[in-house]
Every structure is written in C-alpha cells, then in structure tokens.
Amino acid sequence: MDNQANLETAQARIAEAPDPAALAALERELLGKDGLLGQQLSAIPSLPPAERGPAGRAANELKTALTAGLQARATELAQADLARDRAGVGFDATLPPPQVERGSLHPITHVTRKLVEVFTSMGYHILDGPEVELDWYNFEALNISADHPARDSQDTFYCDEKGSLVLRTHTSPVQVRAMERLTPPFRLVCPGKVFRQESTDATHEHTFHQMEGLVVGKDISVGHLVGTMKTLLRGIFGRDIDVRLRPGHFPFVEPGFELDARCVFCSDGCRVCKGTRWIELLPCGLVHPKVLQAAGIDPDEWSGFAFGLGLSRLVMLSHGIDDVRHLLGGDLRFLEQFSC
Ligand code: PHE
C-alpha cells in the first residue's frame, strides 16, 4: 500500500473513533514507535542515500496530516460531549450527591482554642516558644541547677553532646523568654508541645501538651492566682467550681502549689476523682524572686504567678480517655469520635 492509501485508511479510522479513549489508543497506534509513522521512520536508514531525503519528507507530511486529523476529531468529540451536557443527556437530578467527608478538630486543638478564648477575654497575650530549647531556659534560669534533683523527674532528650540543647521538658522556659522581652505588667499563656524521655504506658507519653500561664505585676498574690483559676474553670465548664491549694514543690515558684478542682463528674465520689471529690488540676505558684531576677526583672518591685496546665491531662479527664497514647497515635477510629 502506498502512503496515500495508508493515510486515507488512517483518517477514516480517526473519523470513526467513538470517544476520547479510543482516539488516544489510535494516536498511540499511528504515531507511536511501532505504528504507521514509526515504521516509516525506522525504515529510512536502510534506504539508498538518494531516497532518504524524500522518505523523510514524506514521513513528516504523514505526521502533520495524522496530527491534524486527530486534533480535529478530538475537537469534534469534545463539542458533541458539550452538546449532550447542555441537552441534559445522562444527567440525573435525583442521584444522591457525592459524600463529603467532614474533618474535625483534634481534641487537643479544640481544648487549646477554648482556653485561648477564655484567656484572651481576660487580656492575656498568647505566646509561642521554641521546642528545641537551651538548657539555660529549660532549667538554669528556672532555678533548676545541673545537680538539682528536679531534673530527675523531667527525663530529658538531649540534642547535643554538651547537653546545652534539649527538647523542652515543659512550657516554663517561655516564662523566662517572655520576661526578658516584655516590660511588666503583663499576662500571657503559651500552649505547646513538651517532651520527656519516658517509657510510654497508659499514663506516660514522650510527647504531650501543656499550657503555661504567667502574670507579672505589682503586688500579685495567691489571691489573684486562685481567682484566675476559678475564672478559667467557669470558662471551660460554664459554672462556678471550687478549688483548693495543696503545697507543691517546683524550684521556680515560691510558694508552690498543686491546685485541685471539685470533681465535675460527681457529687459523691467517682472513678475519675477516685472517690475523693477533688481532681488534681495543675501545679502553680508565685514566681520565685531568683527567676524574676534571672530574666532582668526587679523582684522588689514586681511579683507574679505562674501555672502549668496539662492539656493532654485535661482532654483525658474531660473525655474519659484512659490511655494517653491514643492522643498522638493517629488512629482514625479514635479521632473520628470527636466531632468538635
Ligand atoms: N513546668 C512544671 C512542669 O511541667 C509545671 C509548673 C508550671 C509548675 C508553672 C509551677 C508553675 O512540671
């Protein structure tokens, strides 16, 4: 068969291609390596030299003609498709729409946002700090010296040989960074991730979330601390909840406390409060004068309170979650239960 006959057969097949998929298959067949054009091209090197030029030109003309034919048929098919759509062919208004899967906030994000809302309404700034922290901010400036036993309770991930860079074990270093930068009076909270080198089990996780709170001003007292905590609880639970203070020891606060809240789940003892009717809410205290001083604030002029709210703990308490590892486990079956 000569070139012209080949071209005519090919153009006839193109004109009959019923849909874009068939047209694409035809394009591969005609223009591909083993197709009509490919065969012509691969035959050229074995032709006598005088015939190679004309053969090359003929192959090029064939390619141009086939490409134009394919293009024209593609346009025709697209127009026919559009005309069918416009005429409403194949459209069924009674079909159910495709399911849209709605995502939801992680419970930690949800509680963080709620708390941020409560604290902003009380005039607090929201601050952020580095997760890879200098030993100075994580420990030293918080009155936790290298040989202080408090370091034992915060098993640390060290990031360098010298031990001067750590993954922060709490959000308290942000206190120091904030005091260095801000001029009193100020109030702030800092939500964020913290890390401890723990063997993980139902109550221990290497990564969890805290929210640090810090207020520095004139004559700040334990009364301000208690009042703020009650406002916080009212913001979260929508009603007044009693609190009590027990002594607690943290080197960067003096005096230091553990603040308990009345159990919100029962009136006469339950599994969550272990029958005591009190729930351990957070550690807190008045900022130690040495910590103020280390950050360049005069402790004779200013005082403050600080607290460290365990966000992971709060989420577990309020949803009755019994294993902390669920929180960052990434299991969708767990996460899909929260539609907040
Ligand atoms: N940073 C302490 C911890 O994680 C908690 C804390 C914060 C205690 C602020 C007192 C004041 O253990």
Tab-separated table of N, CA, C and O in Angstrom, residues 48-127:
chain	number	residue	atom	x	y	z
A	48	PRO	N	18.558	3.533	0.136
A	48	PRO	CA	19.709	4.126	-0.572
A	48	PRO	C	19.746	5.616	-0.267
A	48	PRO	O	18.682	6.245	-0.169
A	49	PRO	N	20.952	6.207	-0.112
A	49	PRO	CA	21.079	7.600	0.318
A	49	PRO	C	20.193	8.553	-0.466
A	49	PRO	O	19.595	9.453	0.122
A	50	ALA	N	20.045	8.379	-1.743
A	50	ALA	CA	19.275	9.323	-2.541
A	50	ALA	C	17.799	9.324	-2.180
A	50	ALA	O	17.109	10.324	-2.353
A	51	GLU	N	17.329	8.178	-1.623
A	51	GLU	CA	15.890	8.107	-1.304
A	51	GLU	C	15.568	8.596	0.105
A	51	GLU	O	14.415	8.737	0.476
A	52	ARG	N	16.646	8.767	0.913
A	52	ARG	CA	16.388	9.085	2.333
A	52	ARG	C	15.688	10.429	2.518
A	52	ARG	O	14.754	10.550	3.290
A	53	GLY	N	16.147	11.448	1.761
A	53	GLY	CA	15.566	12.788	1.893
A	53	GLY	C	14.085	12.781	1.590
A	53	GLY	O	13.261	13.155	2.450
A	54	PRO	N	13.691	12.302	0.383
A	54	PRO	CA	12.257	12.289	0.068
A	54	PRO	C	11.459	11.466	1.079
A	54	PRO	O	10.356	11.858	1.467
A	55	ALA	N	12.034	10.313	1.560
A	55	ALA	CA	11.304	9.465	2.518
A	55	ALA	C	11.070	10.217	3.818
A	55	ALA	O	10.007	10.137	4.425
A	56	GLY	N	12.091	10.972	4.256
A	56	GLY	CA	11.954	11.760	5.493
A	56	GLY	C	10.853	12.792	5.343
A	56	GLY	O	10.014	12.973	6.229
A	57	ARG	N	10.847	13.481	4.196
A	57	ARG	CA	9.819	14.499	3.974
A	57	ARG	C	8.428	13.873	3.983
A	57	ARG	O	7.504	14.386	4.596
A	58	ALA	N	8.337	12.699	3.311
A	58	ALA	CA	7.030	12.026	3.252
A	58	ALA	C	6.564	11.658	4.658
A	58	ALA	O	5.388	11.834	5.005
A	59	ALA	N	7.512	11.171	5.507
A	59	ALA	CA	7.144	10.796	6.886
A	59	ALA	C	6.642	12.018	7.639
A	59	ALA	O	5.659	11.968	8.378
A	60	ASN	N	7.325	13.149	7.433
A	60	ASN	CA	6.917	14.381	8.105
A	60	ASN	C	5.527	14.816	7.679
A	60	ASN	O	4.707	15.224	8.501
A	61	GLU	N	5.268	14.721	6.381
A	61	GLU	CA	3.943	15.111	5.884
A	61	GLU	C	2.878	14.216	6.479
A	61	GLU	O	1.812	14.662	6.905
A	62	LEU	N	3.223	12.897	6.561
A	62	LEU	CA	2.275	11.937	7.145
A	62	LEU	C	1.964	12.327	8.599
A	62	LEU	O	0.812	12.365	9.029
A	63	LYS	N	3.024	12.663	9.318
A	63	LYS	CA	2.852	13.016	10.733
A	63	LYS	C	1.958	14.251	10.869
A	63	LYS	O	1.025	14.280	11.665
A	64	THR	N	2.227	15.283	10.060
A	64	THR	CA	1.435	16.512	10.130
A	64	THR	C	-0.027	16.210	9.825
A	64	THR	O	-0.933	16.662	10.541
A	65	ALA	N	-0.259	15.402	8.786
A	65	ALA	CA	-1.639	15.114	8.387
A	65	ALA	C	-2.358	14.324	9.482
A	65	ALA	O	-3.506	14.637	9.843
A	66	LEU	N	-1.662	13.311	10.048
A	66	LEU	CA	-2.309	12.490	11.094
A	66	LEU	C	-2.609	13.331	12.332
A	66	LEU	O	-3.690	13.262	12.912
A	67	THR	N	-1.621	14.174	12.724
A	67	THR	CA	-1.814	15.005	13.922
A	67	THR	C	-3.005	15.932	13.731
A	67	THR	O	-3.841	16.080	14.626
A	68	ALA	N	-3.117	16.521	12.572
A	68	ALA	CA	-4.232	17.435	12.313
A	68	ALA	C	-5.552	16.669	12.377
A	68	ALA	O	-6.532	17.141	12.966
A	69	GLY	N	-5.565	15.463	11.783
A	69	GLY	CA	-6.786	14.643	11.800
A	69	GLY	C	-7.201	14.301	13.228
A	69	GLY	O	-8.374	14.421	13.604
A	70	LEU	N	-6.215	13.886	14.033
A	70	LEU	CA	-6.508	13.508	15.433
A	70	LEU	C	-7.062	14.712	16.196
A	70	LEU	O	-8.033	14.606	16.955
A	71	GLN	N	-6.430	15.859	15.987
A	71	GLN	CA	-6.837	17.076	16.672
A	71	GLN	C	-8.284	17.451	16.307
A	71	GLN	O	-9.106	17.762	17.183
A	72	ALA	N	-8.580	17.349	15.007
A	72	ALA	CA	-9.916	17.728	14.553
A	72	ALA	C	-10.977	16.809	15.167
A	72	ALA	O	-12.030	17.266	15.629
A	73	ARG	N	-10.648	15.486	15.227
A	73	ARG	CA	-11.624	14.548	15.803
A	73	ARG	C	-11.805	14.813	17.313
A	73	ARG	O	-12.913	14.739	17.834
A	74	ALA	N	-10.699	15.163	17.997
A	74	ALA	CA	-10.779	15.444	19.439
A	74	ALA	C	-11.710	16.630	19.676
A	74	ALA	O	-12.553	16.604	20.578
A	75	THR	N	-11.594	17.659	18.845
A	75	THR	CA	-12.456	18.831	18.993
A	75	THR	C	-13.914	18.442	18.747
A	75	THR	O	-14.809	18.830	19.497
A	76	GLU	N	-14.125	17.637	17.716
A	76	GLU	CA	-15.482	17.187	17.393
A	76	GLU	C	-16.116	16.446	18.563
A	76	GLU	O	-17.242	16.714	18.975
A	77	LEU	N	-15.307	15.505	19.147
A	77	LEU	CA	-15.828	14.712	20.269
A	77	LEU	C	-16.160	15.602	21.457
A	77	LEU	O	-17.187	15.445	22.111
A	78	ALA	N	-15.257	16.579	21.759
A	78	ALA	CA	-15.489	17.465	22.900
A	78	ALA	C	-16.748	18.281	22.679
A	78	ALA	O	-17.555	18.483	23.603
A	79	GLN	N	-16.963	18.726	21.433
A	79	GLN	CA	-18.157	19.535	21.162
A	79	GLN	C	-19.430	18.703	21.299
A	79	GLN	O	-20.425	19.155	21.851
A	80	ALA	N	-19.343	17.457	20.839
A	80	ALA	CA	-20.509	16.582	20.948
A	80	ALA	C	-20.842	16.339	22.426
A	80	ALA	O	-22.002	16.338	22.843
A	81	ASP	N	-19.766	16.187	23.231
A	81	ASP	CA	-19.946	15.957	24.664
A	81	ASP	C	-20.643	17.146	25.317
A	81	ASP	O	-21.583	17.007	26.096
A	82	LEU	N	-20.164	18.333	24.956
A	82	LEU	CA	-20.724	19.565	25.497
A	82	LEU	C	-22.197	19.689	25.104
A	82	LEU	O	-23.060	20.019	25.933
A	83	ALA	N	-22.484	19.353	23.844
A	83	ALA	CA	-23.868	19.466	23.373
A	83	ALA	C	-24.764	18.510	24.162
A	83	ALA	O	-25.880	18.859	24.554
A	84	ARG	N	-24.238	17.293	24.454
A	84	ARG	CA	-25.032	16.324	25.235
A	84	ARG	C	-25.300	16.856	26.636
A	84	ARG	O	-26.401	16.779	27.155
A	85	ASP	N	-24.212	17.434	27.254
A	85	ASP	CA	-24.359	18.008	28.605
A	85	ASP	C	-25.419	19.093	28.606
A	85	ASP	O	-26.290	19.156	29.468
A	86	ARG	N	-25.336	19.970	27.590
A	86	ARG	CA	-26.274	21.104	27.519
A	86	ARG	C	-27.704	20.599	27.365
A	86	ARG	O	-28.638	21.195	27.861
A	87	ALA	N	-27.840	19.490	26.643
A	87	ALA	CA	-29.193	18.966	26.430
A	87	ALA	C	-29.665	18.156	27.638
A	87	ALA	O	-30.776	17.648	27.673
A	88	GLY	N	-28.774	18.020	28.639
A	88	GLY	CA	-29.178	17.309	29.855
A	88	GLY	C	-29.143	15.793	29.690
A	88	GLY	O	-29.673	15.074	30.533
A	89	VAL	N	-28.483	15.301	28.632
A	89	VAL	CA	-28.417	13.847	28.436
A	89	VAL	C	-27.487	13.247	29.492
A	89	VAL	O	-26.401	13.757	29.730
A	90	GLY	N	-27.901	12.167	30.137
A	90	GLY	CA	-27.039	11.480	31.107
A	90	GLY	C	-26.985	12.181	32.450
A	90	GLY	O	-26.208	11.807	33.323
A	91	PHE	N	-27.819	13.218	32.665
A	91	PHE	CA	-27.808	13.905	33.962
A	91	PHE	C	-29.055	13.511	34.741
A	91	PHE	O	-30.176	13.645	34.256
A	92	ASP	N	-28.831	12.975	35.949
A	92	ASP	CA	-29.965	12.534	36.752
A	92	ASP	C	-30.020	13.351	38.037
A	92	ASP	O	-29.218	13.155	38.956
A	93	ALA	N	-30.979	14.277	38.065
A	93	ALA	CA	-31.065	15.180	39.214
A	93	ALA	C	-31.465	14.464	40.491
A	93	ALA	O	-31.354	15.014	41.583
A	94	THR	N	-31.925	13.215	40.377
A	94	THR	CA	-32.372	12.523	41.590
A	94	THR	C	-31.256	11.708	42.238
A	94	THR	O	-31.444	11.149	43.313
A	95	LEU	N	-30.076	11.648	41.593
A	95	LEU	CA	-28.967	10.889	42.204
A	95	LEU	C	-28.497	11.577	43.480
A	95	LEU	O	-28.440	12.809	43.528
A	96	PRO	N	-28.127	10.821	44.532
A	96	PRO	CA	-27.599	11.482	45.735
A	96	PRO	C	-26.239	12.119	45.429
A	96	PRO	O	-25.493	11.581	44.610
A	97	PRO	N	-25.927	13.263	46.059
A	97	PRO	CA	-24.635	13.916	45.786
A	97	PRO	C	-23.481	13.074	46.329
A	97	PRO	O	-23.704	12.258	47.227
A	98	PRO	N	-22.259	13.272	45.830
A	98	PRO	CA	-21.130	12.517	46.388
A	98	PRO	C	-20.950	12.865	47.866
A	98	PRO	O	-21.179	14.015	48.254
A	99	GLN	N	-20.586	11.860	48.679
A	99	GLN	CA	-20.410	12.084	50.115
A	99	GLN	C	-19.215	13.007	50.374
A	99	GLN	O	-18.126	12.746	49.893
A	100	VAL	N	-19.429	14.083	51.133
A	100	VAL	CA	-18.310	14.937	51.525
A	100	VAL	C	-17.927	14.542	52.945
A	100	VAL	O	-18.753	14.597	53.853
A	101	GLU	N	-16.683	14.093	53.116
A	101	GLU	CA	-16.254	13.695	54.466
A	101	GLU	C	-15.822	14.930	55.235
A	101	GLU	O	-14.934	15.648	54.799
A	102	ARG	N	-16.462	15.137	56.369
A	102	ARG	CA	-16.101	16.315	57.168
A	102	ARG	C	-15.001	15.959	58.148
A	102	ARG	O	-15.090	14.959	58.850
A	103	GLY	N	-13.959	16.784	58.210
A	103	GLY	CA	-12.912	16.564	59.211
A	103	GLY	C	-13.352	17.180	60.523
A	103	GLY	O	-14.423	17.781	60.612
A	104	SER	N	-12.563	16.990	61.575
A	104	SER	CA	-12.888	17.642	62.836
A	104	SER	C	-11.588	18.004	63.547
A	104	SER	O	-10.528	17.499	63.200
A	105	LEU	N	-11.703	18.886	64.528
A	105	LEU	CA	-10.504	19.313	65.243
A	105	LEU	C	-10.026	18.207	66.169
A	105	LEU	O	-10.833	17.482	66.757
A	106	HIS	N	-8.708	18.087	66.297
A	106	HIS	CA	-8.153	17.166	67.294
A	106	HIS	C	-8.584	17.694	68.670
A	106	HIS	O	-8.626	18.908	68.881
A	107	PRO	N	-8.913	16.782	69.607
A	107	PRO	CA	-9.390	17.269	70.907
A	107	PRO	C	-8.403	18.211	71.605
A	107	PRO	O	-8.819	19.135	72.315
A	108	ILE	N	-7.101	18.024	71.365
A	108	ILE	CA	-6.113	18.934	71.981
A	108	ILE	C	-6.254	20.332	71.366
A	108	ILE	O	-6.237	21.336	72.076
A	109	THR	N	-6.416	20.390	70.052
A	109	THR	CA	-6.590	21.684	69.388
A	109	THR	C	-7.863	22.348	69.894
A	109	THR	O	-7.907	23.551	70.149
A	110	HIS	N	-8.913	21.526	70.047
A	110	HIS	CA	-10.195	22.070	70.487
A	110	HIS	C	-10.072	22.708	71.880
A	110	HIS	O	-10.490	23.851	72.081
A	111	VAL	N	-9.468	21.968	72.824
A	111	VAL	CA	-9.376	22.497	74.191
A	111	VAL	C	-8.433	23.712	74.203
A	111	VAL	O	-8.680	24.698	74.909
A	112	THR	N	-7.367	23.667	73.386
A	112	THR	CA	-6.436	24.805	73.335
A	112	THR	C	-7.174	26.061	72.874
A	112	THR	O	-7.060	27.128	73.481
A	113	ARG	N	-7.974	25.906	71.829
A	113	ARG	CA	-8.698	27.080	71.300
A	113	ARG	C	-9.663	27.647	72.326
A	113	ARG	O	-9.825	28.848	72.465
A	114	LYS	N	-10.314	26.721	73.048
A	114	LYS	CA	-11.279	27.158	74.052
A	114	LYS	C	-10.566	27.948	75.156
A	114	LYS	O	-11.031	29.013	75.580
A	115	LEU	N	-9.415	27.422	75.596
A	115	LEU	CA	-8.659	28.097	76.652
A	115	LEU	C	-8.111	29.438	76.170
A	115	LEU	O	-8.154	30.434	76.902
A	116	VAL	N	-7.623	29.446	74.938
A	116	VAL	CA	-7.092	30.697	74.382
A	116	VAL	C	-8.197	31.762	74.386
A	116	VAL	O	-7.979	32.926	74.730
A	117	GLU	N	-9.403	31.325	74.071
A	117	GLU	CA	-10.549	32.245	74.067
A	117	GLU	C	-10.778	32.807	75.481
A	117	GLU	O	-10.917	34.021	75.660
A	118	VAL	N	-10.779	31.916	76.476
A	118	VAL	CA	-11.008	32.366	77.860
A	118	VAL	C	-9.911	33.338	78.287
A	118	VAL	O	-10.183	34.405	78.851
A	119	PHE	N	-8.653	32.985	78.000
A	119	PHE	CA	-7.546	33.837	78.457
A	119	PHE	C	-7.481	35.160	77.682
A	119	PHE	O	-7.152	36.189	78.253
A	120	THR	N	-7.804	35.122	76.400
A	120	THR	CA	-7.794	36.403	75.669
A	120	THR	C	-8.869	37.314	76.246
A	120	THR	O	-8.670	38.523	76.338
A	121	SER	N	-9.992	36.722	76.652
A	121	SER	CA	-11.055	37.564	77.218
A	121	SER	C	-10.597	38.196	78.537
A	121	SER	O	-11.151	39.188	78.976
A	122	MET	N	-9.564	37.610	79.171
A	122	MET	CA	-9.030	38.206	80.405
A	122	MET	C	-7.815	39.088	80.111
A	122	MET	O	-7.079	39.466	81.012
A	123	GLY	N	-7.568	39.364	78.833
A	123	GLY	CA	-6.479	40.287	78.473
A	123	GLY	C	-5.109	39.636	78.402
A	123	GLY	O	-4.091	40.328	78.468
A	124	TYR	N	-5.059	38.309	78.261
A	124	TYR	CA	-3.752	37.627	78.157
A	124	TYR	C	-3.238	37.661	76.722
A	124	TYR	O	-4.009	37.599	75.766
A	125	HIS	N	-1.905	37.717	76.588
A	125	HIS	CA	-1.265	37.509	75.285
A	125	HIS	C	-1.069	36.019	75.091
A	125	HIS	O	-0.876	35.285	76.053
A	126	ILE	N	-1.081	35.585	73.814
A	126	ILE	CA	-0.780	34.184	73.511
A	126	ILE	C	0.632	34.152	72.944
A	126	ILE	O	0.905	34.819	71.944
A	127	LEU	N	1.509	33.394	73.578
A	127	LEU	CA	2.907	33.365	73.150
A	127	LEU	C	3.336	31.984	72.682
A	127	LEU	O	2.712	30.980	73.041
